[in-house]
Amino acid sequence: MRLKHNFKNLKVWQKAVDLAVNVYELTKHFPSEERFGITSQMRRSSVSIPSNIAEGTARNSSKSFSNCLDISLGESFELETQGIIAHRVGILSQENFDALSSDISEVQKMIIGFKQTIEDNPY
């Protein structure tokens, strides 16, 4: 059985896109001297999460798709780490950090669940 997903219909992809948009909004208020530092890193990590999910939908096997989900999950942990650093150096408020952490955690759980579904139902 060959299963192709329209990535735009995947709830995990939609939530990951929302997360990336939120990261862009948050980092818009970071100091300008961070434009090529933590701002750039957080934006790239956040964009990679839904991008790798979308890439996985074009793969020809569930194993390849699962690998793309692994990469997406890894990017989410990078983003989480970058958020912690931004908070600890004082450029991300407690309120924004808490909201970001919650959103990242939700996306991580969704990726893990989706990955399990793909692995349990190989094509």
JSON list of C-alpha atoms in Angstrom, two decimals, residues 2-113:
[
{"chain": "A", "resi": 2, "resn": "ARG", "atom": "CA", "xyz": [1.38, 3.38, -0.94]},
{"chain": "A", "resi": 3, "resn": "LEU", "atom": "CA", "xyz": [0.03, 6.24, 1.08]},
{"chain": "A", "resi": 4, "resn": "LYS", "atom": "CA", "xyz": [0.64, 9.84, 0.12]},
{"chain": "A", "resi": 5, "resn": "HIS", "atom": "CA", "xyz": [-0.35, 12.60, 2.49]},
{"chain": "A", "resi": 6, "resn": "ASN", "atom": "CA", "xyz": [-1.36, 16.09, 1.49]},
{"chain": "A", "resi": 7, "resn": "PHE", "atom": "CA", "xyz": [0.85, 17.79, 4.04]},
{"chain": "A", "resi": 8, "resn": "LYS", "atom": "CA", "xyz": [-1.42, 20.86, 4.18]},
{"chain": "A", "resi": 9, "resn": "ASN", "atom": "CA", "xyz": [-4.18, 18.67, 5.65]},
{"chain": "A", "resi": 10, "resn": "LEU", "atom": "CA", "xyz": [-2.00, 17.28, 8.44]},
{"chain": "A", "resi": 11, "resn": "LYS", "atom": "CA", "xyz": [-2.82, 18.80, 11.82]},
{"chain": "A", "resi": 12, "resn": "VAL", "atom": "CA", "xyz": [0.80, 18.37, 12.92]},
{"chain": "A", "resi": 13, "resn": "TRP", "atom": "CA", "xyz": [2.00, 20.37, 9.90]},
{"chain": "A", "resi": 14, "resn": "GLN", "atom": "CA", "xyz": [-0.61, 23.09, 10.52]},
{"chain": "A", "resi": 15, "resn": "LYS", "atom": "CA", "xyz": [0.38, 23.38, 14.19]},
{"chain": "A", "resi": 16, "resn": "ALA", "atom": "CA", "xyz": [4.08, 23.48, 13.24]},
{"chain": "A", "resi": 17, "resn": "VAL", "atom": "CA", "xyz": [3.42, 26.30, 10.74]},
{"chain": "A", "resi": 18, "resn": "ASP", "atom": "CA", "xyz": [1.56, 28.21, 13.49]},
{"chain": "A", "resi": 19, "resn": "LEU", "atom": "CA", "xyz": [4.58, 27.69, 15.74]},
{"chain": "A", "resi": 20, "resn": "ALA", "atom": "CA", "xyz": [6.95, 29.08, 13.07]},
{"chain": "A", "resi": 21, "resn": "VAL", "atom": "CA", "xyz": [4.73, 32.14, 12.57]},
{"chain": "A", "resi": 22, "resn": "ASN", "atom": "CA", "xyz": [4.68, 32.70, 16.34]},
{"chain": "A", "resi": 23, "resn": "VAL", "atom": "CA", "xyz": [8.48, 32.46, 16.47]},
{"chain": "A", "resi": 24, "resn": "TYR", "atom": "CA", "xyz": [8.73, 35.13, 13.76]},
{"chain": "A", "resi": 25, "resn": "GLU", "atom": "CA", "xyz": [6.39, 37.36, 15.78]},
{"chain": "A", "resi": 26, "resn": "LEU", "atom": "CA", "xyz": [8.35, 36.80, 19.01]},
{"chain": "A", "resi": 27, "resn": "THR", "atom": "CA", "xyz": [11.77, 37.34, 17.47]},
{"chain": "A", "resi": 28, "resn": "LYS", "atom": "CA", "xyz": [10.64, 40.51, 15.72]},
{"chain": "A", "resi": 29, "resn": "HIS", "atom": "CA", "xyz": [11.03, 42.16, 19.14]},
{"chain": "A", "resi": 30, "resn": "PHE", "atom": "CA", "xyz": [14.50, 40.78, 19.86]},
{"chain": "A", "resi": 31, "resn": "PRO", "atom": "CA", "xyz": [17.41, 43.26, 19.90]},
{"chain": "A", "resi": 32, "resn": "SER", "atom": "CA", "xyz": [18.70, 44.15, 16.44]},
{"chain": "A", "resi": 33, "resn": "GLU", "atom": "CA", "xyz": [22.19, 42.91, 17.34]},
{"chain": "A", "resi": 34, "resn": "GLU", "atom": "CA", "xyz": [20.66, 39.40, 17.61]},
{"chain": "A", "resi": 35, "resn": "ARG", "atom": "CA", "xyz": [19.39, 39.47, 14.01]},
{"chain": "A", "resi": 36, "resn": "PHE", "atom": "CA", "xyz": [22.19, 37.14, 12.85]},
{"chain": "A", "resi": 37, "resn": "GLY", "atom": "CA", "xyz": [22.37, 35.28, 16.16]},
{"chain": "A", "resi": 38, "resn": "ILE", "atom": "CA", "xyz": [19.56, 33.77, 18.18]},
{"chain": "A", "resi": 39, "resn": "THR", "atom": "CA", "xyz": [16.86, 35.41, 16.04]},
{"chain": "A", "resi": 40, "resn": "SER", "atom": "CA", "xyz": [18.14, 33.75, 12.89]},
{"chain": "A", "resi": 41, "resn": "GLN", "atom": "CA", "xyz": [18.69, 30.41, 14.65]},
{"chain": "A", "resi": 42, "resn": "MET", "atom": "CA", "xyz": [15.19, 30.31, 16.13]},
{"chain": "A", "resi": 43, "resn": "ARG", "atom": "CA", "xyz": [13.57, 31.26, 12.85]},
{"chain": "A", "resi": 44, "resn": "ARG", "atom": "CA", "xyz": [15.49, 28.62, 10.90]},
{"chain": "A", "resi": 45, "resn": "SER", "atom": "CA", "xyz": [14.71, 25.90, 13.44]},
{"chain": "A", "resi": 46, "resn": "SER", "atom": "CA", "xyz": [11.03, 26.80, 13.53]},
{"chain": "A", "resi": 47, "resn": "VAL", "atom": "CA", "xyz": [10.72, 26.82, 9.73]},
{"chain": "A", "resi": 48, "resn": "SER", "atom": "CA", "xyz": [12.51, 23.46, 9.49]},
{"chain": "A", "resi": 49, "resn": "ILE", "atom": "CA", "xyz": [9.89, 21.73, 11.62]},
{"chain": "A", "resi": 50, "resn": "PRO", "atom": "CA", "xyz": [6.94, 21.96, 9.18]},
{"chain": "A", "resi": 51, "resn": "SER", "atom": "CA", "xyz": [9.30, 21.88, 6.18]},
{"chain": "A", "resi": 52, "resn": "ASN", "atom": "CA", "xyz": [10.59, 18.43, 7.13]},
{"chain": "A", "resi": 53, "resn": "ILE", "atom": "CA", "xyz": [7.06, 17.18, 7.76]},
{"chain": "A", "resi": 54, "resn": "ALA", "atom": "CA", "xyz": [6.10, 18.35, 4.27]},
{"chain": "A", "resi": 55, "resn": "GLU", "atom": "CA", "xyz": [9.21, 16.77, 2.77]},
{"chain": "A", "resi": 56, "resn": "GLY", "atom": "CA", "xyz": [8.33, 13.47, 4.42]},
{"chain": "A", "resi": 57, "resn": "THR", "atom": "CA", "xyz": [5.00, 13.33, 2.62]},
{"chain": "A", "resi": 58, "resn": "ALA", "atom": "CA", "xyz": [6.86, 13.12, -0.70]},
{"chain": "A", "resi": 59, "resn": "ARG", "atom": "CA", "xyz": [8.92, 10.12, 0.39]},
{"chain": "A", "resi": 60, "resn": "ASN", "atom": "CA", "xyz": [8.28, 6.68, -1.08]},
{"chain": "A", "resi": 61, "resn": "SER", "atom": "CA", "xyz": [8.41, 4.68, 2.12]},
{"chain": "A", "resi": 62, "resn": "SER", "atom": "CA", "xyz": [7.23, 4.95, 5.67]},
{"chain": "A", "resi": 63, "resn": "LYS", "atom": "CA", "xyz": [10.84, 4.55, 6.81]},
{"chain": "A", "resi": 64, "resn": "SER", "atom": "CA", "xyz": [11.89, 7.63, 4.82]},
{"chain": "A", "resi": 65, "resn": "PHE", "atom": "CA", "xyz": [8.86, 9.54, 6.09]},
{"chain": "A", "resi": 66, "resn": "SER", "atom": "CA", "xyz": [9.70, 8.54, 9.65]},
{"chain": "A", "resi": 67, "resn": "ASN", "atom": "CA", "xyz": [13.27, 9.80, 9.14]},
{"chain": "A", "resi": 68, "resn": "CYS", "atom": "CA", "xyz": [11.92, 13.22, 8.07]},
{"chain": "A", "resi": 69, "resn": "LEU", "atom": "CA", "xyz": [9.76, 13.25, 11.20]},
{"chain": "A", "resi": 70, "resn": "ASP", "atom": "CA", "xyz": [12.88, 12.47, 13.27]},
{"chain": "A", "resi": 71, "resn": "ILE", "atom": "CA", "xyz": [14.62, 15.48, 11.72]},
{"chain": "A", "resi": 72, "resn": "SER", "atom": "CA", "xyz": [11.55, 17.63, 12.40]},
{"chain": "A", "resi": 73, "resn": "LEU", "atom": "CA", "xyz": [11.52, 16.47, 16.02]},
{"chain": "A", "resi": 74, "resn": "GLY", "atom": "CA", "xyz": [15.22, 17.26, 16.35]},
{"chain": "A", "resi": 75, "resn": "GLU", "atom": "CA", "xyz": [14.62, 20.76, 15.03]},
{"chain": "A", "resi": 76, "resn": "SER", "atom": "CA", "xyz": [11.90, 21.23, 17.65]},
{"chain": "A", "resi": 77, "resn": "PHE", "atom": "CA", "xyz": [14.38, 20.36, 20.40]},
{"chain": "A", "resi": 78, "resn": "GLU", "atom": "CA", "xyz": [16.86, 22.83, 18.90]},
{"chain": "A", "resi": 79, "resn": "LEU", "atom": "CA", "xyz": [14.16, 25.50, 18.98]},
{"chain": "A", "resi": 80, "resn": "GLU", "atom": "CA", "xyz": [13.34, 24.59, 22.58]},
{"chain": "A", "resi": 81, "resn": "THR", "atom": "CA", "xyz": [17.00, 24.98, 23.53]},
{"chain": "A", "resi": 82, "resn": "GLN", "atom": "CA", "xyz": [17.26, 28.32, 21.73]},
{"chain": "A", "resi": 83, "resn": "GLY", "atom": "CA", "xyz": [14.14, 29.51, 23.57]},
{"chain": "A", "resi": 84, "resn": "ILE", "atom": "CA", "xyz": [15.70, 28.55, 26.90]},
{"chain": "A", "resi": 85, "resn": "ILE", "atom": "CA", "xyz": [18.86, 30.48, 26.03]},
{"chain": "A", "resi": 86, "resn": "ALA", "atom": "CA", "xyz": [16.88, 33.54, 24.85]},
{"chain": "A", "resi": 87, "resn": "HIS", "atom": "CA", "xyz": [14.94, 33.47, 28.11]},
{"chain": "A", "resi": 88, "resn": "ARG", "atom": "CA", "xyz": [18.03, 33.04, 30.28]},
{"chain": "A", "resi": 89, "resn": "VAL", "atom": "CA", "xyz": [19.85, 35.95, 28.65]},
{"chain": "A", "resi": 90, "resn": "GLY", "atom": "CA", "xyz": [16.80, 38.13, 29.15]},
{"chain": "A", "resi": 91, "resn": "ILE", "atom": "CA", "xyz": [15.50, 38.69, 25.61]},
{"chain": "A", "resi": 92, "resn": "LEU", "atom": "CA", "xyz": [12.46, 36.43, 25.95]},
{"chain": "A", "resi": 93, "resn": "SER", "atom": "CA", "xyz": [10.01, 37.25, 28.74]},
{"chain": "A", "resi": 94, "resn": "GLN", "atom": "CA", "xyz": [8.71, 34.61, 31.13]},
{"chain": "A", "resi": 95, "resn": "GLU", "atom": "CA", "xyz": [5.22, 34.89, 29.63]},
{"chain": "A", "resi": 96, "resn": "ASN", "atom": "CA", "xyz": [6.46, 34.47, 26.05]},
{"chain": "A", "resi": 97, "resn": "PHE", "atom": "CA", "xyz": [8.83, 31.70, 27.09]},
{"chain": "A", "resi": 98, "resn": "ASP", "atom": "CA", "xyz": [6.02, 29.78, 28.79]},
{"chain": "A", "resi": 99, "resn": "ALA", "atom": "CA", "xyz": [3.76, 30.13, 25.74]},
{"chain": "A", "resi": 100, "resn": "LEU", "atom": "CA", "xyz": [6.55, 29.11, 23.36]},
{"chain": "A", "resi": 101, "resn": "SER", "atom": "CA", "xyz": [7.49, 26.12, 25.50]},
{"chain": "A", "resi": 102, "resn": "SER", "atom": "CA", "xyz": [3.88, 24.97, 25.60]},
{"chain": "A", "resi": 103, "resn": "ASP", "atom": "CA", "xyz": [3.52, 25.27, 21.82]},
{"chain": "A", "resi": 104, "resn": "ILE", "atom": "CA", "xyz": [6.78, 23.42, 21.21]},
{"chain": "A", "resi": 105, "resn": "SER", "atom": "CA", "xyz": [5.78, 20.65, 23.60]},
{"chain": "A", "resi": 106, "resn": "GLU", "atom": "CA", "xyz": [2.45, 20.22, 21.82]},
{"chain": "A", "resi": 107, "resn": "VAL", "atom": "CA", "xyz": [4.15, 19.99, 18.41]},
{"chain": "A", "resi": 108, "resn": "GLN", "atom": "CA", "xyz": [6.69, 17.50, 19.77]},
{"chain": "A", "resi": 109, "resn": "LYS", "atom": "CA", "xyz": [3.91, 15.25, 21.10]},
{"chain": "A", "resi": 110, "resn": "MET", "atom": "CA", "xyz": [2.08, 15.47, 17.78]},
{"chain": "A", "resi": 111, "resn": "ILE", "atom": "CA", "xyz": [5.22, 14.57, 15.81]},
{"chain": "A", "resi": 112, "resn": "ILE", "atom": "CA", "xyz": [5.93, 11.60, 18.09]},
{"chain": "A", "resi": 113, "resn": "GLY", "atom": "CA", "xyz": [2.33, 10.39, 17.77]}
]
